[in-house]
Tab-separated table of C-alpha atoms in Angstrom:
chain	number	residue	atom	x	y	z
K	1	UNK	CA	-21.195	14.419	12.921
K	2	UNK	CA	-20.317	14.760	9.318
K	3	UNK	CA	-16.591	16.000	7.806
K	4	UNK	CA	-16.296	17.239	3.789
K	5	UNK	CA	-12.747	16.455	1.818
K	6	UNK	CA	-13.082	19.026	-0.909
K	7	UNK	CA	-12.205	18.224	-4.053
K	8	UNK	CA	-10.234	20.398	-7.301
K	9	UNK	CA	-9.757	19.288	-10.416
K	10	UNK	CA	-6.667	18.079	-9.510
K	11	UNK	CA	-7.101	16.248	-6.330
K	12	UNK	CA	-9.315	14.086	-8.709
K	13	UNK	CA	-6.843	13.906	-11.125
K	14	UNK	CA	-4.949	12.783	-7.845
K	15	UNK	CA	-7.374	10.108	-6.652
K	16	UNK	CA	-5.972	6.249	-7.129
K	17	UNK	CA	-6.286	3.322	-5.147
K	18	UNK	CA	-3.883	1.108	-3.107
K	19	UNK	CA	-3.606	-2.459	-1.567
K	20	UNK	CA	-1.647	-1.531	1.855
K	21	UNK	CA	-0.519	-4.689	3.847
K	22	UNK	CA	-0.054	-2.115	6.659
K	23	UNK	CA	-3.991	-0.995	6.682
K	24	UNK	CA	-4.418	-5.412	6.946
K	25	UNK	CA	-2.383	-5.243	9.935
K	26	UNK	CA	-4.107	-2.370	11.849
K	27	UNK	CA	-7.251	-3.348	11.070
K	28	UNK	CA	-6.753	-7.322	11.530
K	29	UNK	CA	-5.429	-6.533	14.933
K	30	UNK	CA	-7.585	-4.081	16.231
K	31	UNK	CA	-10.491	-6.779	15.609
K	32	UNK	CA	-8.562	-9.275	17.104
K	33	UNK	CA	-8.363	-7.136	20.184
K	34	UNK	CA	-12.353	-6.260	19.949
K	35	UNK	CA	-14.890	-9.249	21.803
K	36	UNK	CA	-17.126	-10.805	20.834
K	37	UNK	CA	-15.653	-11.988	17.246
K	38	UNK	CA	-17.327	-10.350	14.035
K	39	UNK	CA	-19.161	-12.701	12.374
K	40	UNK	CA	-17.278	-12.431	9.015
K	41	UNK	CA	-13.888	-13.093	10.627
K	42	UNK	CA	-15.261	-15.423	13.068
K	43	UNK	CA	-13.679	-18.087	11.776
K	44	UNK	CA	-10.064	-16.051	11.035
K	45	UNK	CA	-10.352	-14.794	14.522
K	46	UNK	CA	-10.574	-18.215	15.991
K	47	UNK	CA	-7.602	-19.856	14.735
K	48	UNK	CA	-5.225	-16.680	15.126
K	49	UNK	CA	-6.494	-15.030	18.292
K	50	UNK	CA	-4.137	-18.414	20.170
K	51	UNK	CA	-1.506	-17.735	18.575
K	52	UNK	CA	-1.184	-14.268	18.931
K	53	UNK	CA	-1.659	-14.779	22.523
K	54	UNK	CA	1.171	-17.239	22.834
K	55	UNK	CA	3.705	-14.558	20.886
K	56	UNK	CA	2.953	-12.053	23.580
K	57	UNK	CA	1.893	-9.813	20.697
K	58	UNK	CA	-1.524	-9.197	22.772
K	59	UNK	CA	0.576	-7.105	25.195
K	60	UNK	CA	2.977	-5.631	23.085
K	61	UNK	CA	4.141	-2.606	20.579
K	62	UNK	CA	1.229	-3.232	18.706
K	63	UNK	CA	-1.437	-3.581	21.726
K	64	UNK	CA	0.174	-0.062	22.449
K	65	UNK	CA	-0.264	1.957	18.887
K	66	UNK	CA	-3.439	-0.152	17.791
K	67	UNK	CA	-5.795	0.700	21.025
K	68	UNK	CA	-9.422	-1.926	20.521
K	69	UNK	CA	-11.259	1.512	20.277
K	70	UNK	CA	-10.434	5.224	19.076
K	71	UNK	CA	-7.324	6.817	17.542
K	72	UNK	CA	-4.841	4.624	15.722
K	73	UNK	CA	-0.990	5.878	15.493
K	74	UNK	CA	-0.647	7.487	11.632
K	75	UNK	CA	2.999	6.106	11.286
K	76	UNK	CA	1.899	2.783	11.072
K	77	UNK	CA	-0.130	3.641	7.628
K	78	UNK	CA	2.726	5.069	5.665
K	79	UNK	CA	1.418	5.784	1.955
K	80	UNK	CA	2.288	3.493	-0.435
K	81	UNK	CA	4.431	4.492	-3.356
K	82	UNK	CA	2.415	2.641	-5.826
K	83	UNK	CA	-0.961	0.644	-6.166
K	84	UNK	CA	0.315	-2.915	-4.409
K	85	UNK	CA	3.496	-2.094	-1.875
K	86	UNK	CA	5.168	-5.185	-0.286
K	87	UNK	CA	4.713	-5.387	3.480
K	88	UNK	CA	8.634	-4.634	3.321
K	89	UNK	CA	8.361	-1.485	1.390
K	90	UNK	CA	5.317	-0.427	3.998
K	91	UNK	CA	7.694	-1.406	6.815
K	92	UNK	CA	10.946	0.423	5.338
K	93	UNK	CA	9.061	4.149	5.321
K	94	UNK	CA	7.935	2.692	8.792
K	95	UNK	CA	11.413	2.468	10.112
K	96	UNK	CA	11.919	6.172	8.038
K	97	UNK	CA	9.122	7.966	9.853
K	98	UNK	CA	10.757	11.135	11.488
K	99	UNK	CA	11.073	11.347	14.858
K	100	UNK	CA	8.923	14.781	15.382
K	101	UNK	CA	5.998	12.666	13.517
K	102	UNK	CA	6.366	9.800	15.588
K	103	UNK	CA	6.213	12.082	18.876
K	104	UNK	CA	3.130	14.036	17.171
K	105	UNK	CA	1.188	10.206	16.645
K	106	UNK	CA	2.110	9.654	19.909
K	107	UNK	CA	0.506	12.305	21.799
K	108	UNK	CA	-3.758	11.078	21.139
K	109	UNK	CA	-2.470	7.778	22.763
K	110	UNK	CA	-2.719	6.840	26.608
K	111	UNK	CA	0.968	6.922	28.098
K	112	UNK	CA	3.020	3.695	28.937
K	113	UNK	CA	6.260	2.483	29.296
K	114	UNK	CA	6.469	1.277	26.126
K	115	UNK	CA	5.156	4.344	24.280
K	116	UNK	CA	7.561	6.639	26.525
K	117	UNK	CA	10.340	4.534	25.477
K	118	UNK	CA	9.249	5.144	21.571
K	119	UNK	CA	8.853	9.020	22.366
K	120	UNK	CA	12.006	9.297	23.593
K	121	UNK	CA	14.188	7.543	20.958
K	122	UNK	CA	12.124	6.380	17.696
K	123	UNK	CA	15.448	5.728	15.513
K	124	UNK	CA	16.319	2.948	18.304
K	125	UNK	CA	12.576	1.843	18.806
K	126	UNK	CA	10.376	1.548	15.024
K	127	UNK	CA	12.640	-1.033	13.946
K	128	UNK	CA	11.516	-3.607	16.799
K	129	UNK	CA	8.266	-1.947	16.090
K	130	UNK	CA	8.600	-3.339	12.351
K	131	UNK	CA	10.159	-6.828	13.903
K	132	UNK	CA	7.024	-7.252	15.798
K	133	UNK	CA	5.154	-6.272	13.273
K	134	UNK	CA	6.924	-9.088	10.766
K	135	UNK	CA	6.219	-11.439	13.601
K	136	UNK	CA	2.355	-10.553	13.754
K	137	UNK	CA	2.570	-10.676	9.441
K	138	UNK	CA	3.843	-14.015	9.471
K	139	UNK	CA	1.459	-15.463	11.838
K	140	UNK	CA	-2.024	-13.793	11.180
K	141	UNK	CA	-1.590	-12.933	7.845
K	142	UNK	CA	0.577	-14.750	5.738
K	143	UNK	CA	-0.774	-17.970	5.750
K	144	UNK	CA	-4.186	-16.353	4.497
K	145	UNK	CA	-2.665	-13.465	2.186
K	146	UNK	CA	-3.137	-15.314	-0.983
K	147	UNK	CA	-6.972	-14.724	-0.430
K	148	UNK	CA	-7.204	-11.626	0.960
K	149	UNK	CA	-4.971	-10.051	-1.618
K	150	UNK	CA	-7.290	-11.818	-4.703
K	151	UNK	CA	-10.212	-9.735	-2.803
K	152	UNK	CA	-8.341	-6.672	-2.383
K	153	UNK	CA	-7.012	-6.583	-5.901
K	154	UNK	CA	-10.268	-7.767	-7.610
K	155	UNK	CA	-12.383	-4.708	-5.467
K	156	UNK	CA	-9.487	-2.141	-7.059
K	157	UNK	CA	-9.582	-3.597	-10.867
K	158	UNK	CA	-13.341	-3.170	-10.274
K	159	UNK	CA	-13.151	0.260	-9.203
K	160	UNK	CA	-10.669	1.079	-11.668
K	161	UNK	CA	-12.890	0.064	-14.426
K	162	UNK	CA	-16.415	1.915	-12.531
K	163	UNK	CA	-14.558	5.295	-12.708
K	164	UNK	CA	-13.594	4.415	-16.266
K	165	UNK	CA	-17.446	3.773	-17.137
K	166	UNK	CA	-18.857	5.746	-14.986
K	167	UNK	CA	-17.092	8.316	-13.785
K	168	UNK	CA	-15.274	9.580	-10.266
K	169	UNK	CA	-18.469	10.979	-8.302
K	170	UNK	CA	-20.109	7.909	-8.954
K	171	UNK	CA	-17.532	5.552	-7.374
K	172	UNK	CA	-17.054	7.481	-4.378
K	173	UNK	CA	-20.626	7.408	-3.499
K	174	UNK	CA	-20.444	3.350	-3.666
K	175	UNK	CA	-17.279	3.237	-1.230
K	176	UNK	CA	-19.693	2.935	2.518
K	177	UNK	CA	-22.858	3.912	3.179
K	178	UNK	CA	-21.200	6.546	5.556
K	179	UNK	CA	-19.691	8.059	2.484
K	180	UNK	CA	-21.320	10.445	-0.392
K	181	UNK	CA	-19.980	12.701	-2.446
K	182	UNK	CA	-21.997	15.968	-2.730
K	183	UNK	CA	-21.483	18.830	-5.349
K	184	UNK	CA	-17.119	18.565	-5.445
K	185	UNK	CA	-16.724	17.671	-1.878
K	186	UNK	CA	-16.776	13.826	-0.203
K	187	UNK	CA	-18.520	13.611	2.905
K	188	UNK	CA	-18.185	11.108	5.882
K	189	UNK	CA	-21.425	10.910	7.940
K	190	UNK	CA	-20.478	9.518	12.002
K	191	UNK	CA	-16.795	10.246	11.821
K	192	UNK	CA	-15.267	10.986	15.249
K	193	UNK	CA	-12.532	12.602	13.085
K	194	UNK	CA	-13.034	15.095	10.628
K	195	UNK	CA	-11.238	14.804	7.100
K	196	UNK	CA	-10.315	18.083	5.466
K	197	UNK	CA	-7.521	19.696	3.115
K	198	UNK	CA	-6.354	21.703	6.033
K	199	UNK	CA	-5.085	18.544	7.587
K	200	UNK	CA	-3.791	16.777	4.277
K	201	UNK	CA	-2.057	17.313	1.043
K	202	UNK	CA	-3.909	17.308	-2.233
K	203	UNK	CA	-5.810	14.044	-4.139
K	204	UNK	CA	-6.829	10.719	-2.270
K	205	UNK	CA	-5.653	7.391	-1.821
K	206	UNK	CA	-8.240	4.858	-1.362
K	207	UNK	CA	-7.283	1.447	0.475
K	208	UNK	CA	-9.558	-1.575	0.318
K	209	UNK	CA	-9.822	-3.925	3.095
K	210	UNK	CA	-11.025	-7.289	4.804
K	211	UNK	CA	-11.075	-6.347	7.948
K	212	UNK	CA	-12.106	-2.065	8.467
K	213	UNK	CA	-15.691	-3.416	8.072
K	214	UNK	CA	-18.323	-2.084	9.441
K	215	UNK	CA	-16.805	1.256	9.679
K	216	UNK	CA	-14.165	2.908	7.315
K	217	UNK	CA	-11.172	4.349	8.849
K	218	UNK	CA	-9.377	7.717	7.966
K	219	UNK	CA	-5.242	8.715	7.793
K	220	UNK	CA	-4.798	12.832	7.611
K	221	UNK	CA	-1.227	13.679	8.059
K	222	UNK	CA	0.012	16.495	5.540
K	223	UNK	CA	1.685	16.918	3.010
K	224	UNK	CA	0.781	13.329	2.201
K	225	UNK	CA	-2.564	12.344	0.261
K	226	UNK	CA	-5.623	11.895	2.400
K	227	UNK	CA	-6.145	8.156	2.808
K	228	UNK	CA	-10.016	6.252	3.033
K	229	UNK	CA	-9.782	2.487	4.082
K	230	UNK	CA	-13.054	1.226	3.268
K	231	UNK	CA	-14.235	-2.867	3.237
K	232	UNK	CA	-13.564	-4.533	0.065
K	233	UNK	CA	-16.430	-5.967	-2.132
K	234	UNK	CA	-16.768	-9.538	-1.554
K	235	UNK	CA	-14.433	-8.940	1.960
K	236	UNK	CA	-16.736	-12.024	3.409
K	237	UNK	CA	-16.060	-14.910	1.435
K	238	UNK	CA	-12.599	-14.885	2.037
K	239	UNK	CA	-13.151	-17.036	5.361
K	240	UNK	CA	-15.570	-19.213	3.222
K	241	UNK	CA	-15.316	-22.893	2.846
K	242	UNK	CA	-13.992	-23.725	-0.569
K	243	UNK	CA	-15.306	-26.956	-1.815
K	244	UNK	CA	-12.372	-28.169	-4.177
K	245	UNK	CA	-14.613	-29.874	-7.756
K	246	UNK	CA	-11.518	-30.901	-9.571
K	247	UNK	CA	-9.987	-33.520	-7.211
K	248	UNK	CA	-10.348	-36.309	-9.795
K	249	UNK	CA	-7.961	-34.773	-12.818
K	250	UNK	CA	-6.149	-32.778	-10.585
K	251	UNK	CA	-5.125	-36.412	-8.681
K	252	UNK	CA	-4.250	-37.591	-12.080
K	253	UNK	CA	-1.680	-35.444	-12.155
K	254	UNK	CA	-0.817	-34.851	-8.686
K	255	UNK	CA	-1.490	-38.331	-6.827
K	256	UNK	CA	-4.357	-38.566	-4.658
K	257	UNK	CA	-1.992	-38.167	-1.495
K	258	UNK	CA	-1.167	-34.689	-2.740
K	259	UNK	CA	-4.487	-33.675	-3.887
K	260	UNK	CA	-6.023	-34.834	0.064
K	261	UNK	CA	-3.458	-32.384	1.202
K	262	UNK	CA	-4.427	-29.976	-0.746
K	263	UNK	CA	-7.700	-30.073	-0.159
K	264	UNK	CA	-6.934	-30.211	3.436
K	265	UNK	CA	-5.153	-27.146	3.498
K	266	UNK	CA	-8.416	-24.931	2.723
K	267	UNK	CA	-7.173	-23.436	6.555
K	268	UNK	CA	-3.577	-23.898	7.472
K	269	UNK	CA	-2.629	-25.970	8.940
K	270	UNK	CA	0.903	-28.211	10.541
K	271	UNK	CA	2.507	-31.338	9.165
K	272	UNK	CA	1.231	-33.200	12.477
K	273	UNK	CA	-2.528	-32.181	12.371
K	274	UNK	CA	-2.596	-33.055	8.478
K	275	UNK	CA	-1.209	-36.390	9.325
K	276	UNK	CA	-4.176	-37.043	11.825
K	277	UNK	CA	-6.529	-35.451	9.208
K	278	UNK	CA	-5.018	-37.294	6.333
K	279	UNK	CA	-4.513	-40.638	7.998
K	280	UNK	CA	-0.766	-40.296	7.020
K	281	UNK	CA	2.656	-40.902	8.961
K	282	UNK	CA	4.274	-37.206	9.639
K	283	UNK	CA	7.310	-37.902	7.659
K	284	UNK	CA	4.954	-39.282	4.236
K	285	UNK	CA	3.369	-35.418	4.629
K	286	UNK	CA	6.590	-33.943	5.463
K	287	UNK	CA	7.854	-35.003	1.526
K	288	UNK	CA	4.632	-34.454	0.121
K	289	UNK	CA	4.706	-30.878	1.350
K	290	UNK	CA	7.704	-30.030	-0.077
K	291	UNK	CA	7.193	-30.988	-3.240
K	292	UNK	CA	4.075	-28.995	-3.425
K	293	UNK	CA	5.897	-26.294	-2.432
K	294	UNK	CA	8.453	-26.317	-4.795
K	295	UNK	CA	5.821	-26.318	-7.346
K	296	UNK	CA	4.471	-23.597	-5.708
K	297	UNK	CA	1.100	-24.992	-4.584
K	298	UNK	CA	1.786	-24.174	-0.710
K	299	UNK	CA	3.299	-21.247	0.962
K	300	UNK	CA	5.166	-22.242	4.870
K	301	UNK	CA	4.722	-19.907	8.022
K	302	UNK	CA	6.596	-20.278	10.888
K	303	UNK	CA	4.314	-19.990	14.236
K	304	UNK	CA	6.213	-20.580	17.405
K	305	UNK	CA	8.070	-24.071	16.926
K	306	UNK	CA	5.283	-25.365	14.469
K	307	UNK	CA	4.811	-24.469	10.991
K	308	UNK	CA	1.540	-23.747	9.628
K	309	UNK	CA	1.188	-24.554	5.634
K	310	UNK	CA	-1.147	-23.045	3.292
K	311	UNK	CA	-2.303	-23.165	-0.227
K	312	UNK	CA	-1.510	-20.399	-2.876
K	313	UNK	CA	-3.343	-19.096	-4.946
K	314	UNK	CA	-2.212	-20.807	-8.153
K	315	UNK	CA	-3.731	-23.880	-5.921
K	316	UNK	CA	-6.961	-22.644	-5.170
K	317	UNK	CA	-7.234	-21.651	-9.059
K	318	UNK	CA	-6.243	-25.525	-9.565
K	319	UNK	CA	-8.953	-27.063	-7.360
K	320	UNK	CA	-11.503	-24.861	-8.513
K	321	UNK	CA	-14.584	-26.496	-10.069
């Protein structure tokens, strides 16, 4: 099966890109849900999947809008006002959605109690759709969003700077090998859902991503902008082992106690399982751990009564070789 989003003038003029914590969230979860674990996010998978499972957010709102297979509810992928939305502006036009839309989204989707409950009063349901939502965030995401977001924003500069060079037609060609453009009009090869203007406003919005690979994935809900979430160049090594090759000077600066930590904390990880890592008593990591992240080296993440700790960017920069 293949579907054609014509293109004018203007819906080129209309084309941009834009990081969407929401697309992270579909797409992390509905591979979460999916067995046995993708290769790439084998490693993601493995350390979330647990904790997930002990929220109850396997058998929740999301298990009920974000099916393993098939049609995803549009609401959920609001478009983003500008090239890198917050997950709180995402969630804000999620709590917004009008009710009609939310009943239309609805309707693709097997029937439940929970999503009768949402058809028959979304103003008092989407905002504990958003709270679970900030719960899932905080848990599967947050701790690793310092990474993914470096991909996803290096894959859009990139772009950015192809169409520049190169040209529109030439980018869109490069997006998935199930995607071409063909004399004015982009063309998805194996989509179960066709793409067209008749189903969306004018110009495109095109969302990198970890975790859509293999596949890309498709939002059509007029008047807004067609949206195309397709995997993010270099969406693999996010999950890879970094091998910190400044431990030495940074330690000069830091203290070698800080610096193990650090290094440590190339997966997230508690204040108890970095003691036993570290050979350290809790409370010495405890103090150590704040310090780094007042200097904003580490980023905290509550999950259940734990708290998972991770390193920030600005740390990974730091450690690099």
């Amino acid at each position: 099966m293949e579907a054609g989003l014509s293109f004018s003038a203007a819906d080129l003029a209309q084309t941009r890109f834009a990081v969407s914590p929401m697309w992270e969230v579909v797409t992390s979860y509905r591979l979460l849900a999916q067995q046995p674990d993708s290769v790439p996010h084998g490693r993601w998978a493995a350390q979330v999947r647990p904790r997930v499972v002990r929220a109850g957010l396997d058998r929740g709102w999301l298990a009920a809008l974000v099916p393993a297979q098939g049609y995803l509810a549009d609401f959920l992928n609001p478009t983003p006002s500008g090239p890198f939305p917050s997950l709180g502006d995402e969630l804000g036009a999620i709590r917004r959605t009008p009710a009609a839309q939310v009943r239309d989204d609805l309707d693709p989707l097997d029937g439940g109690g929970r999503l009768r409950l949402l058809r028959e009063d979304p103003e008092a349901v989407l905002p504990k759709v958003a709270d679970e939502i900030e719960t899932y965030w905080e848990l599967a995401l947050a701790p690793y969003w310092a990474r993914i977001q470096k991909v996803l924003e290096a894959d859009v500069f990139h772009r950015a700077r192809q169409v520049a060079e190169h040209g529109s037609a030439r980018v869109l060609s490069e997006l998935h090998e199930t995607v071409r453009w063909d004399d004015g009009t982009l063309r998805l090869v194996r989509r179960h859902c066709a793409l067209t203007r008749d189903q969306a406003g004018s110009g495109l919005l095109l969302v990198p991503s970890v975790f859509v690979w293999p596949r890309v994935l498709t939002r059509s809900v007029h008047p807004d902008p067609p949206q195309l979430a397709y995997p993010a160049r270099g969406f693999g090594s996010v999950w890879e082992r970094r091998t910190p090759g400044a431990t030495d000077a940074v330690a000069a600066v830091l203290g070698r106690s800080r610096t193990l930590l650090l290094t440590e904390l190339d997966t997230p990880a508690s204040t108890t399982r970095l003691a036993a890592h570290c050979g350290m008593s809790a409370a010495g990591v405890s103090q150590h751990l704040i310090a780094l992240r007042n200097a904003g080296l580490v980023t905290a993440h509550r999950s259940g009564r734990s708290v998972l700790y991770a390193r920030t960017a600005v740390a990974d920069q730091l450690l690099s070789p």
